[in-house]
Every structure is written in C-alpha cells, then in structure tokens.
Short mmCIF file of C-alpha atoms and ligand atoms in Angstrom, two decimals:
data_model
loop_
_atom_site.label_atom_id
_atom_site.label_comp_id
_atom_site.label_asym_id
_atom_site.label_seq_id
_atom_site.Cartn_x
_atom_site.Cartn_y
_atom_site.Cartn_z
CA MET I 1 20.87 7.68 11.25
CA ASN I 2 20.53 4.10 12.52
CA THR I 3 17.14 2.45 12.35
CA ILE I 4 16.05 0.10 15.12
CA LEU I 5 13.05 -2.21 15.03
CA VAL I 6 11.54 -2.80 18.48
CA VAL I 7 9.35 -5.89 18.84
CA ASP I 8 7.30 -6.81 21.92
CA ASP I 9 3.72 -7.82 22.56
CA GLN I 10 3.58 -5.55 25.60
CA PRO I 11 2.76 -2.00 24.46
CA THR I 12 4.34 -0.47 27.57
CA VAL I 13 7.70 -2.08 26.82
CA VAL I 14 7.55 -0.93 23.21
CA TYR I 15 6.61 2.56 24.28
CA SER I 16 9.37 3.04 26.83
CA LEU I 17 12.04 1.54 24.56
CA LYS I 18 10.93 3.72 21.69
CA ARG I 19 11.15 6.86 23.80
CA LEU I 20 14.53 5.99 25.24
CA LEU I 21 16.07 5.15 21.87
CA GLN I 22 14.57 8.14 20.11
CA MET I 23 16.15 10.39 22.70
CA GLU I 24 19.50 8.91 21.70
CA GLY I 25 18.83 9.90 18.11
CA TYR I 26 17.86 6.53 16.66
CA GLN I 27 15.01 6.09 14.24
CA ILE I 28 12.49 3.60 15.61
CA ILE I 29 9.93 1.33 14.03
CA THR I 30 7.84 -1.06 16.10
CA ALA I 31 6.04 -4.37 15.79
CA GLU I 32 4.03 -6.43 18.25
CA ASN I 33 4.65 -9.97 17.08
CA GLY I 34 7.09 -12.14 15.18
CA LYS I 35 5.19 -12.16 11.89
CA GLU I 36 4.99 -8.40 11.75
CA ALA I 37 8.67 -8.18 12.73
CA ILE I 38 9.72 -10.30 9.75
CA GLU I 39 7.68 -8.17 7.36
CA LEU I 40 8.98 -4.88 8.71
CA ALA I 41 12.56 -6.15 8.79
CA ALA I 42 12.33 -7.14 5.12
CA ARG I 43 10.78 -3.83 4.14
CA HIS I 44 12.85 -1.36 6.18
CA LYS I 45 16.13 -3.28 6.57
CA PRO I 46 16.77 -1.94 10.07
CA ASP I 47 20.33 -1.94 11.41
CA LEU I 48 19.21 -3.54 14.63
CA VAL I 49 16.20 -5.46 15.92
CA ILE I 50 15.41 -5.56 19.64
CA MET I 51 12.90 -8.34 20.17
CA ASP I 52 11.13 -10.20 22.94
CA VAL I 53 11.51 -13.98 23.01
CA ARG I 54 8.06 -14.89 24.22
CA MET I 55 5.26 -13.53 22.06
CA PRO I 56 1.91 -14.99 20.99
CA GLY I 57 1.79 -16.46 17.51
CA LEU I 58 5.17 -16.64 15.88
CA ASP I 59 7.61 -16.24 18.76
CA GLY I 60 10.86 -14.34 18.92
CA LEU I 61 13.16 -17.27 18.22
CA ASP I 62 11.40 -18.20 14.98
CA ALA I 63 11.39 -14.60 13.87
CA LEU I 64 15.07 -14.32 14.75
CA ALA I 65 15.91 -17.36 12.63
CA ARG I 66 14.06 -15.91 9.65
CA ILE I 67 15.56 -12.44 9.97
CA LYS I 68 19.11 -13.78 10.27
CA THR I 69 18.58 -15.98 7.17
CA ASP I 70 17.12 -13.17 5.08
CA GLN I 71 19.46 -10.40 6.26
CA PRO I 72 22.50 -11.83 8.04
CA GLN I 73 23.97 -8.39 8.64
CA THR I 74 21.02 -7.16 10.66
CA GLN I 75 21.91 -7.42 14.31
CA VAL I 76 19.36 -8.75 16.76
CA ILE I 77 19.24 -8.29 20.52
CA MET I 78 16.73 -10.55 22.26
CA MET I 79 14.95 -9.65 25.47
CA THR I 80 13.74 -12.19 27.90
CA ALA I 81 12.44 -12.57 31.41
CA TYR I 82 14.72 -14.47 33.75
CA SER I 83 12.63 -17.63 33.66
CA THR I 84 13.22 -18.12 29.95
CA ILE I 85 16.94 -17.49 30.07
CA ASP I 86 17.79 -20.81 28.42
CA LYS I 87 15.89 -19.67 25.39
CA ALA I 88 18.31 -16.80 25.27
CA ILE I 89 21.17 -19.22 24.91
CA ALA I 90 19.31 -20.79 22.02
CA ALA I 91 18.94 -17.29 20.60
CA MET I 92 22.69 -16.77 20.68
CA LYS I 93 23.10 -19.98 18.72
CA LEU I 94 20.66 -18.71 16.12
CA GLY I 95 22.85 -15.69 15.60
CA ALA I 96 21.48 -13.12 18.01
CA PHE I 97 24.08 -10.51 18.87
CA ASP I 98 23.20 -10.44 22.54
CA TYR I 99 20.35 -10.77 24.92
CA LEU I 100 19.04 -8.75 27.79
CA ALA I 101 17.32 -10.15 30.82
CA LYS I 102 14.24 -8.18 31.81
CA PRO I 103 14.11 -5.93 33.68
CA PHE I 104 17.23 -4.18 32.48
CA ASP I 105 18.51 -0.72 33.10
CA ASN I 106 18.69 1.85 30.36
CA LYS I 107 22.42 2.35 30.53
CA GLU I 108 23.02 -1.31 29.95
CA LEU I 109 20.58 -1.43 27.07
CA LEU I 110 22.16 1.56 25.36
CA SER I 111 25.63 0.14 25.72
CA ARG I 112 24.56 -3.16 24.09
CA VAL I 113 22.81 -1.21 21.35
CA ARG I 114 26.00 0.71 20.62
CA ASP I 115 28.06 -2.52 20.59
CA ALA I 116 25.63 -4.17 18.20
CA LEU I 117 25.61 -1.21 15.82
CA LYS I 118 29.39 -1.01 15.93
CA SER I 119 29.63 -4.68 15.07
CA LYS I 120 27.19 -4.19 12.18
CA GLU I 121 29.34 -1.35 10.94
CA LEU I 122 32.49 -3.48 11.10
CA MET I 123 30.79 -6.22 9.13
CA ALA I 124 29.34 -3.86 6.56
CA SER I 125 32.49 -1.89 5.80
CA THR I 126 34.03 -4.12 3.20
CA VAL I 127 37.79 -4.04 2.99
CA THR I 128 39.37 -4.98 -0.26
CA PHE I 129 42.78 -4.73 -1.81
CA ASP I 130 44.25 -2.18 -4.08
CA GLY I 131 42.68 -1.97 -7.50
CA ILE I 132 38.91 -1.84 -7.23
CA GLU I 133 37.67 1.68 -7.81
CA ASP I 134 34.64 1.93 -5.60
CA ASP I 135 34.50 4.84 -3.22
CA ALA I 136 32.20 3.11 -0.79
CA ILE I 137 34.77 0.42 -0.13
CA GLU I 138 37.69 0.80 2.23
CA ARG I 139 40.84 -0.29 0.52
CA VAL I 140 44.22 -1.51 1.58
CA ILE I 141 46.69 0.58 -0.37
CA GLY I 142 50.26 -0.22 -1.34
CA LYS I 143 52.20 -1.98 -4.04
CA SER I 144 55.52 -2.21 -2.22
CA PRO I 145 57.05 -5.69 -2.00
CA GLN I 146 56.34 -5.69 1.74
CA MET I 147 52.64 -5.07 1.17
CA LEU I 148 52.46 -7.63 -1.62
CA THR I 149 53.77 -10.18 0.86
CA VAL I 150 51.03 -9.15 3.26
CA TYR I 151 48.34 -9.58 0.56
CA LYS I 152 49.60 -13.03 -0.27
CA GLN I 153 49.50 -14.02 3.38
CA VAL I 154 45.99 -12.65 3.80
CA GLY I 155 44.82 -14.49 0.69
CA LYS I 156 46.25 -17.73 1.91
CA VAL I 157 45.06 -17.56 5.49
CA ALA I 158 41.67 -15.85 5.16
CA PRO I 159 39.64 -18.85 3.92
CA THR I 160 41.06 -21.12 6.62
CA ASP I 161 40.08 -21.00 10.26
CA ALA I 162 43.67 -20.56 11.39
CA THR I 163 44.48 -18.22 14.24
CA VAL I 164 46.38 -15.18 12.99
CA LEU I 165 48.74 -12.90 14.83
CA ILE I 166 49.14 -9.46 13.28
CA LYS I 167 52.18 -7.51 14.37
CA GLY I 168 53.07 -3.95 13.57
CA GLU I 169 53.72 -0.52 15.00
CA SER I 170 50.86 1.74 15.88
CA GLY I 171 48.91 2.94 12.85
CA THR I 172 50.29 0.41 10.35
CA GLY I 173 46.86 -1.01 9.57
CA LYS I 174 46.52 -3.97 11.90
CA GLU I 175 42.80 -3.57 12.37
CA LEU I 176 42.30 -2.95 8.67
CA ILE I 177 44.08 -6.20 7.81
CA ALA I 178 42.12 -8.08 10.47
CA ARG I 179 38.91 -6.89 8.86
CA ALA I 180 40.22 -7.83 5.42
CA ILE I 181 40.86 -11.36 6.68
CA PHE I 182 37.36 -11.49 8.09
CA HIS I 183 35.74 -10.23 4.87
CA HIS I 184 37.60 -12.73 2.76
CA SER I 185 36.83 -15.66 5.03
CA GLY I 186 34.02 -18.18 5.05
CA ARG I 187 32.79 -16.44 8.18
CA ALA I 188 32.11 -13.12 6.49
CA MET I 189 28.39 -13.37 7.15
CA LYS I 190 28.90 -14.29 10.79
CA PRO I 191 29.63 -11.82 13.59
CA PHE I 192 32.89 -9.93 13.80
CA LEU I 193 33.79 -8.39 17.13
CA ALA I 194 36.80 -6.34 18.05
CA MET I 195 37.98 -6.15 21.61
CA ASN I 196 40.76 -3.83 22.68
CA CYS I 197 42.47 -5.55 25.59
CA ALA I 198 44.33 -2.38 26.56
CA ALA I 199 41.27 -0.15 26.75
CA ILE I 200 39.41 -2.16 29.37
CA PRO I 201 40.34 -2.43 33.03
CA GLU I 202 41.59 -5.86 33.99
CA TYR I 203 38.67 -6.71 36.26
CA LEU I 204 36.19 -5.98 33.46
CA LEU I 205 38.05 -7.70 30.67
CA GLU I 206 37.35 -11.19 31.91
CA SER I 207 33.62 -10.62 32.25
CA GLU I 208 33.48 -8.85 28.90
CA LEU I 209 35.15 -11.74 27.14
CA PHE I 210 33.70 -14.68 29.00
CA GLY I 211 30.52 -13.38 30.63
CA TYR I 212 29.33 -14.10 34.14
CA GLU I 213 26.65 -15.92 36.06
CA ARG I 214 24.08 -14.29 38.24
CA GLY I 215 25.62 -13.67 41.64
CA ALA I 216 29.21 -14.08 40.42
CA PHE I 217 30.03 -10.79 42.17
CA THR I 218 28.17 -7.97 43.87
CA GLY I 219 26.00 -6.32 41.28
CA ALA I 220 25.83 -9.30 38.96
CA ASN I 221 22.06 -9.49 39.03
CA PHE I 222 21.74 -11.37 35.80
CA ARG I 223 23.65 -13.82 33.75
CA ARG I 224 25.72 -12.02 31.15
CA ILE I 225 26.92 -13.51 27.89
CA GLY I 226 30.50 -12.57 27.03
CA LYS I 227 32.03 -11.66 23.67
CA PHE I 228 33.14 -15.21 22.93
CA GLU I 229 29.59 -16.49 23.17
CA GLN I 230 28.21 -13.52 21.27
CA CYS I 231 30.68 -14.25 18.56
CA HIS I 232 29.85 -17.94 18.22
CA GLY I 233 30.48 -19.01 14.62
CA GLY I 234 32.26 -15.75 13.89
CA THR I 235 35.58 -13.99 14.25
CA ILE I 236 36.98 -12.06 17.17
CA LEU I 237 39.82 -9.55 17.01
CA LEU I 238 41.76 -9.35 20.24
CA ASP I 239 43.52 -6.06 19.74
CA GLU I 240 46.57 -5.13 21.85
CA ILE I 241 46.86 -8.75 22.96
CA GLY I 242 50.16 -7.85 24.66
CA ASP I 243 48.13 -6.00 27.27
CA MET I 244 46.11 -9.02 28.27
CA PRO I 245 46.73 -9.74 31.97
CA ILE I 246 48.70 -12.91 32.57
CA GLY I 247 45.88 -14.45 34.60
CA LEU I 248 43.45 -14.18 31.73
CA GLN I 249 45.97 -15.56 29.27
CA ALA I 250 45.46 -19.05 30.70
CA LYS I 251 41.74 -18.84 30.09
CA LEU I 252 42.29 -17.67 26.53
CA LEU I 253 44.74 -20.48 25.93
CA ARG I 254 42.03 -22.97 26.79
CA VAL I 255 39.62 -21.40 24.32
CA LEU I 256 42.29 -21.79 21.66
CA GLN I 257 42.90 -25.39 22.59
CA ASP I 258 39.38 -26.76 22.75
CA GLY I 259 36.95 -23.84 22.47
CA GLY I 260 35.90 -24.27 26.09
CA PHE I 261 35.59 -21.91 29.04
CA GLU I 262 33.39 -21.11 32.02
CA ARG I 263 31.56 -17.89 32.65
CA LEU I 264 32.70 -16.02 35.77
CA GLY I 265 31.17 -17.71 38.79
CA GLY I 266 29.89 -20.57 36.65
CA ALA I 267 30.60 -24.29 36.63
CA GLU I 268 29.17 -25.20 33.25
CA THR I 269 31.71 -25.43 30.43
CA ILE I 270 30.66 -23.46 27.39
CA LYS I 271 31.92 -24.51 23.97
CA VAL I 272 32.30 -21.99 21.22
CA ASP I 273 33.52 -21.97 17.64
CA VAL I 274 35.29 -18.66 17.23
CA ARG I 275 38.14 -17.70 14.97
CA ILE I 276 40.70 -15.60 16.78
CA ILE I 277 42.77 -12.87 15.23
CA ALA I 278 45.18 -11.16 17.62
CA ALA I 279 47.02 -7.92 17.03
CA THR I 280 49.82 -6.22 18.90
CA ASN I 281 52.45 -3.53 18.62
CA LYS I 282 54.44 -5.07 21.44
CA ASN I 283 57.33 -7.45 21.14
CA LEU I 284 55.70 -10.62 22.41
CA GLU I 285 58.93 -12.64 22.16
CA GLU I 286 60.54 -10.21 24.62
CA MET I 287 57.51 -10.44 26.86
CA VAL I 288 57.74 -14.23 26.80
CA LYS I 289 61.39 -13.96 27.83
CA VAL I 290 60.67 -11.74 30.81
CA GLY I 291 57.63 -13.78 31.78
CA THR I 292 54.83 -11.27 31.13
CA PHE I 293 53.37 -13.28 28.25
CA ARG I 294 52.74 -17.01 28.35
CA GLU I 295 54.92 -18.94 25.97
CA ASP I 296 52.29 -21.61 25.25
CA LEU I 297 49.74 -18.92 24.40
CA TYR I 298 52.25 -17.19 22.16
CA TYR I 299 52.75 -20.37 20.12
CA ARG I 300 49.01 -20.95 19.87
CA LEU I 301 48.42 -17.42 18.59
CA ASN I 302 51.41 -17.38 16.31
CA VAL I 303 50.13 -20.08 13.93
CA VAL I 304 50.25 -17.57 11.12
CA CYS I 305 52.00 -14.28 11.69
CA ILE I 306 51.51 -11.26 9.49
CA GLU I 307 53.95 -8.42 10.05
CA LEU I 308 52.90 -5.02 8.85
CA PRO I 309 55.84 -2.87 7.77
CA PRO I 310 56.16 0.65 9.16
CA LEU I 311 55.42 3.31 6.57
CA ARG I 312 59.01 4.61 6.59
CA GLU I 313 60.14 1.24 5.24
CA ARG I 314 57.79 1.35 2.30
CA MET I 315 57.95 4.97 1.25
CA GLU I 316 57.26 3.94 -2.34
CA ASP I 317 53.63 3.56 -1.23
CA LEU I 318 53.43 7.14 -0.01
CA ASP I 319 52.22 8.60 -3.31
CA ASP I 320 49.37 6.12 -3.67
CA LEU I 321 48.36 6.51 -0.05
CA THR I 322 48.40 10.29 -0.38
CA ALA I 323 46.22 10.21 -3.48
CA TYR I 324 43.87 7.76 -1.82
CA PHE I 325 43.42 9.83 1.33
CA ILE I 326 43.00 13.09 -0.57
CA GLY I 327 40.21 11.37 -2.52
CA ARG I 328 38.55 10.02 0.61
CA PHE I 329 38.67 13.30 2.49
CA ASN I 330 37.50 15.28 -0.54
CA LYS I 331 34.42 13.11 -0.42
CA LYS I 332 34.02 13.37 3.31
CA PHE I 333 34.21 17.16 3.40
CA THR I 334 32.88 17.78 -0.14
CA LYS I 335 36.09 19.47 -1.17
CA HIS I 336 37.75 19.42 -4.57
CA ILE I 337 41.48 19.30 -3.93
CA LYS I 338 43.08 17.96 -7.08
CA GLY I 339 46.27 16.62 -5.58
CA ILE I 340 49.53 17.64 -3.98
CA THR I 341 52.43 19.70 -5.33
CA ALA I 342 55.84 18.15 -5.88
CA GLU I 343 57.19 20.16 -2.93
CA GLY I 344 54.34 18.93 -0.77
CA LEU I 345 55.13 15.36 -1.64
CA ILE I 346 58.81 15.87 -0.88
CA ARG I 347 57.84 17.21 2.49
CA LEU I 348 55.79 14.12 3.18
CA ARG I 349 58.61 11.90 1.98
CA ASN I 350 61.14 13.57 4.24
CA TYR I 351 59.17 12.83 7.32
CA ALA I 352 59.64 9.61 9.27
CA TRP I 353 55.96 8.98 10.09
CA PRO I 354 56.35 7.52 13.57
CA GLY I 355 52.55 7.23 13.65
CA ASN I 356 52.55 5.45 10.27
CA VAL I 357 49.49 5.42 7.99
CA ARG I 358 47.21 6.70 10.72
CA GLU I 359 49.39 9.79 11.12
CA LEU I 360 49.51 10.31 7.36
CA ALA I 361 45.73 10.02 7.18
CA ASN I 362 45.30 12.53 10.02
CA THR I 363 47.74 14.96 8.46
CA LEU I 364 45.99 14.81 5.10
CA GLN I 365 42.58 15.05 6.68
CA LYS I 366 43.54 18.33 8.31
CA ALA I 367 45.19 19.56 5.15
CA VAL I 368 42.17 18.79 2.97
CA LEU I 369 39.77 20.25 5.49
CA PHE I 370 41.55 23.56 5.98
CA CYS I 371 43.08 24.09 2.56
CA ASN I 372 41.40 26.14 -0.11
CA CYS I 373 43.91 25.76 -2.90
CA GLU I 374 43.77 23.41 -5.88
CA TYR I 375 46.84 21.45 -4.87
CA LEU I 376 48.14 20.85 -1.35
CA SER I 377 51.49 22.54 -0.74
CA PRO I 378 54.03 22.08 2.08
CA ASP I 379 52.28 24.89 3.95
CA CYS I 380 49.06 22.90 4.03
CA CYS I 381 50.85 20.07 5.78
CA GLU I 382 52.21 22.37 8.50
CA SER I 383 50.67 20.22 11.19
CA LEU I 384 53.50 17.73 10.65
CA GLU I 385 55.85 19.43 12.99
CA ALA I 386 53.31 20.72 15.45
CA MET I 387 51.72 18.19 17.70
CA ASP I 388 47.99 18.54 17.84
CA ASP I 389 46.39 19.76 21.04
CA GLY I 390 45.13 16.39 22.20
CA LYS I 391 48.55 14.80 22.03
CA CYS I 392 50.21 17.81 23.67
CA ALA I 393 47.84 17.53 26.60
CA GLN I 394 48.80 13.89 27.05
CA VAL I 395 52.47 14.71 26.98
CA GLU I 396 51.98 17.55 29.45
CA GLN I 397 50.26 15.23 31.83
CA ALA I 398 52.98 12.62 31.53
CA VAL I 399 55.66 15.24 32.20
CA ARG I 400 53.79 16.46 35.24
CA GLN I 401 53.62 12.91 36.58
CA LEU I 402 57.30 12.51 35.91
CA ALA I 403 58.11 15.68 37.85
CA THR I 404 56.10 14.38 40.78
CA LEU I 405 57.91 11.06 40.58
CA ILE I 406 61.29 12.77 40.62
CA PHE I 407 60.40 14.51 43.86
CA THR I 408 58.80 11.54 45.57
CA GLN I 409 61.82 9.39 44.74
CA GLY I 410 64.18 11.88 46.33
CA CYS I 411 65.90 12.87 43.07
CA GLN I 412 64.89 16.53 43.24
CA GLY I 413 68.47 17.75 43.51
CA ARG I 414 69.39 16.31 40.15
CA PHE I 415 67.69 18.79 37.87
CA GLN I 416 70.37 18.98 35.16
CA GLU I 417 70.70 15.24 35.05
CA ALA I 418 66.95 14.70 34.59
CA ILE I 419 66.78 17.21 31.73
CA ARG I 420 69.77 15.58 30.06
CA MET I 421 68.19 12.16 30.36
CA LEU I 422 64.99 13.28 28.70
CA GLU I 423 66.96 14.94 25.93
CA LYS I 424 68.99 11.83 25.34
CA GLU I 425 65.95 9.59 25.24
CA MET I 426 64.22 11.85 22.74
CA ILE I 427 67.23 11.89 20.47
CA LYS I 428 67.61 8.13 20.70
CA LYS I 429 63.95 7.69 19.83
CA ALA I 430 64.21 10.02 16.83
CA LEU I 431 67.27 8.23 15.50
CA ASP I 432 65.56 4.94 16.05
CA LEU I 433 62.47 6.02 14.13
CA THR I 434 64.52 7.33 11.23
CA THR I 435 66.95 4.42 11.26
CA GLY I 436 69.77 6.79 12.08
CA ASN I 437 69.03 9.51 9.53
CA GLN I 438 70.22 12.77 11.14
CA VAL I 439 68.38 15.11 8.78
CA GLN I 440 65.09 13.40 9.41
CA SER I 441 65.78 13.09 13.14
CA ALA I 442 66.50 16.80 13.47
CA ARG I 443 63.26 17.59 11.67
CA LEU I 444 61.37 15.19 13.87
CA LEU I 445 62.77 16.86 16.97
CA GLY I 446 62.24 20.35 15.64
CA ILE I 447 65.90 21.35 16.04
CA SER I 448 68.59 22.16 13.49
CA ARG I 449 70.89 19.50 12.21
CA ASN I 450 73.84 21.33 13.74
CA THR I 451 72.28 21.36 17.17
CA LEU I 452 71.57 17.67 16.84
CA ARG I 453 75.14 16.97 15.79
CA LYS I 454 76.54 18.88 18.78
CA LYS I 455 74.30 17.02 21.14
CA LEU I 456 75.30 13.71 19.60
CA GLU I 457 78.96 14.56 20.06
CA GLY I 458 78.33 15.57 23.65
CA GLU I 459 76.52 12.33 24.42
CA ASN I 460 78.62 9.90 22.40
CA LEU I 461 75.39 8.79 20.77
CA ASP I 462 76.47 8.16 17.21
N1 ATP Z 1 47.60 0.10 3.69
C1 ATP Z 1 46.62 0.95 4.01
N2 ATP Z 1 45.81 1.45 3.06
C2 ATP Z 1 44.84 2.31 3.36
N3 ATP Z 1 44.56 2.73 4.59
C3 ATP Z 1 45.31 2.27 5.60
C4 ATP Z 1 46.38 1.36 5.36
N4 ATP Z 1 46.96 1.06 6.54
C5 ATP Z 1 46.29 1.76 7.47
N5 ATP Z 1 45.29 2.49 6.91
C6 ATP Z 1 44.38 3.40 7.62
O1 ATP Z 1 45.11 3.98 8.70
C7 ATP Z 1 44.33 4.04 9.87
C8 ATP Z 1 44.97 3.23 10.98
O2 ATP Z 1 44.88 1.85 10.69
P1 ATP Z 1 44.55 0.76 11.81
O3 ATP Z 1 43.59 1.29 12.80
O4 ATP Z 1 44.21 -0.50 11.10
O5 ATP Z 1 46.00 0.66 12.46
P2 ATP Z 1 46.50 -0.15 13.74
O6 ATP Z 1 47.76 -0.83 13.33
O7 ATP Z 1 45.39 -0.99 14.26
O8 ATP Z 1 46.88 1.01 14.73
P3 ATP Z 1 46.94 1.01 16.35
O9 ATP Z 1 48.11 0.16 16.73
O10 ATP Z 1 47.17 2.45 16.64
O11 ATP Z 1 45.66 0.50 16.83
C9 ATP Z 1 42.96 3.55 9.50
O12 ATP Z 1 42.17 4.66 9.17
C10 ATP Z 1 43.22 2.68 8.28
O13 ATP Z 1 42.10 2.62 7.45
MG1 MG Z 2 44.42 -0.92 16.17
#
C-alpha cells in the first residue's frame, strides 16, 4: 500500500484530502507545517508528499528542498493558491513532481497522485544486467552476441546526456532498456517519466508534454505544467515516438535543439534540461521517406541508436529467459515449479514468438500460475497456440470493422476474393515472422504443414 503524507496548515484541507485519498486505498499521514513534514518524512519514508506552499514557520518550499535532499525518490506534489503560482515554478525547480493550483477537483488530484506514484515506481525499480542474483531487482537477461552488443551500447551511452533512440519490435524490451539507461546515468536520482505517444489523443498530447496557460482553451482554468517541466533535470521516455503527430514533432525538435518551448497559449519561453530517450517499433526511415516523420527530428533523435533483436533471432537466450521468468513468477504466486522439461523447452524453441519477450513472459506466467506439476511440460504451455480472450476480442472487433468497410466501399459482391486476401496476408505474415520457416509458420497459423504447402502453391507465395 502506498503511503502519502499530506501537509497543510488548514485543517479542513488536510481533512478532505485525507478522506479522499483513504477512499482510494492509500495510507495517509498528516502534518500541519514544514518542520513536522520533514520529521514525518524522515521517519515514515512516504512514497508521496502533498504539501501546501504557504505555511507559517518553515514554509513548503524549504521543506520540499530538505525532503528532496534527504530522500530524492520521494515524490512531492505542491499545492498553491493562484496568487502564489510563481512559487510553484520555483517548486518544480527544487524537484517537485508537480503542483496543483487551489482549488482543484478531485479527479485531477487523483490523476496527478497516480502519475507521481508511477514515476516513483519507475525510479525505484532498479534494472541491472545479467549476473547479479537479487530477486528484488529487475534484470535484463541474455548472453547472445546481439544482447552483448546492446549492453555495450547502454554502458557507453548511459553516463552521457546523449539522446537515444531505441528500436525494436513489440515486446523486445525497449522500455526495460530505457530504464536501464536511466538507472545507470548521472540522472538516476532525478525524475524519470515515460510518455506513450500512441496512447494519448493528439489534442491532449501537446498539453500533457508542454503544459498550458490559464485560458489557453475552454476549460483551462489554471496553468498546467507539462511533462517536460515536471521532468526538469531528469529523463523522459517518449515511447512509440512514431505515433507523434507531425505538428508536434516541430515543437519537440526545438526542445532537442535548445531546450526551449512555450506552454499552450503562452508567450514565455520555458527552458528545460531533460534527457530524451525515444522508443519505437515503427520504421522511422520509411516514415521519413513518405513524409509522416520529420527528417530533421529523426536525425536529432538518432544520435545513438540501440536496436533490440527480436527473440526469434536470439533463441540461445530462451533457456535463460525461461528460467528467469519461472523464478520470478514462482515468487509472485508463491509456487515452487522447479523448471521445465526438455519437451517443454523444445516446444518453446519451436515457436516464433511474434510478441517477443513479453509474449514469453505472459506464456510462462500463465503456465506457472495454473500448473501444479514439478516441471512445466508442453501441456502447461498450451496457451501458445490459443489466443487469449482479450486479444481475440480485439481481433473480432477489427474483423467486424473490416466487414463494414467492405460493404460501405461497395465490395460486397467479392466475398471469395476478400477471404482469399485475408488468408494470403496471414500466411505472408507468418512466413515473415518465421523468416520463411514453413514448419513454424504452419504452427503459428494453426494449420498442418501440408495445408500450408498447398496454399503456398495455389498463391505462388514461395
Ligand atoms: N532481455 C530481457 N530480460 C528480461 N526481461 C525482459 C527482457 N526483455 C523484455 N523483458 C520483459 O518483457 C516485457 C516487455 O518488455 P518491454 O515493455 O520493455 O517491451 P517493449 O519493447 O517496450 O514492448 P512494446 O513495444 O510492446 O511496448 C517486460 O515485462 C520486460 O521486463
Ligand atoms: Mg513499450
């Protein structure tokens, strides 16, 4: 359970915050001035402090400075009335995670609280490389030549402030490597924020990243600090950078060039010192060619590029990864699976892992959770060929949309052709994922090798 320290000299504010946060399941301690806050923070090591700026005696900013020096990983959200908003900017410079202008609404508060706790979690979960046996630490596994190259690159680039572009298919460990870079950098004690550019609607992304001024748009009742300002001095991961809208790319380019930008609806240029790590599973070079990604931005991001190999190209790491995940999930579910049978391992090796390490982890998680034998067998890894319900639902929805599209585009008479096209695309994808291996492709598709061969002959797809 996360512990939050609430600090305000007004008992009513403390009371209502305490009630609200307790209802969300947080454990709350309270203080009414800066001095008390410092003492309680040292004693209880809360995950988060929510503190007023203006308090009698030692004020919020002084307390903030002390808390961030003593426990850099404790996140602090400052609260302030509108008239003291410039103090809030000072607070950000002292390392506050965010600030809230009073009065604020509960939904907004809770969302900032969640962001702050998430950021604390990212900073606390140390990532290290293969070798150290400590169960509390997340490790990057793999001794294949491809992974050794990655480690060398991380080692070289982490201590510098260079921008890094991490490329790799889905589930290859891009975020993990980004966090490893952060943990091994001189900024490890400063904030680390991850922003998924694909998960946020375009109109929100700009204000999330750069913030806005009061009155910038309807509903902007207060000035809002964006991620770049929150992250001052730290590291930001721009995940799925390929999904960043072209309009915003120009603004990001400027941050990379001179650290400057304006909040939405603002004239003042803000300067920040933020290290940028970008990640993508898209082919940015292609996107540059067709004009959906700015070439100048691409070169700015691509100072150092780390390419994560797909799992199928480093199958020699499969055994270590399997052992590692069985160990982790044993711990998580208090199970005592001793390992995997030779047949089980062969089964894992014969699969192409289109979802890479993430898919392997999910498969083993299910296997460990549901299995009651000493060693995992091929039967325990049955889920390989069956898609799980969540993914099936997504596919169903996509197919339904496709059917609608076929009818609205006037192609409804071409039933056979549409089915054939889908079939062909699936086969092409399977062959692609298995680099042309027909046995693995057939397994991936859930058809026999003979059926696959016939279809290939029929389609001239060899
Ligand atoms: N080399 C590795 N060693 C140990 N665990 C790994 C490794 N690579 C990936 N993982 C684990 O696999 C999961 C997926 O990794 P991560 O989220 O970093 O992938 P990603 O490339 O960001 O994927 P996506 O493109 O889907 O966002 C995580 O649980 C991560 O800890
Ligand atoms: Mg990711």
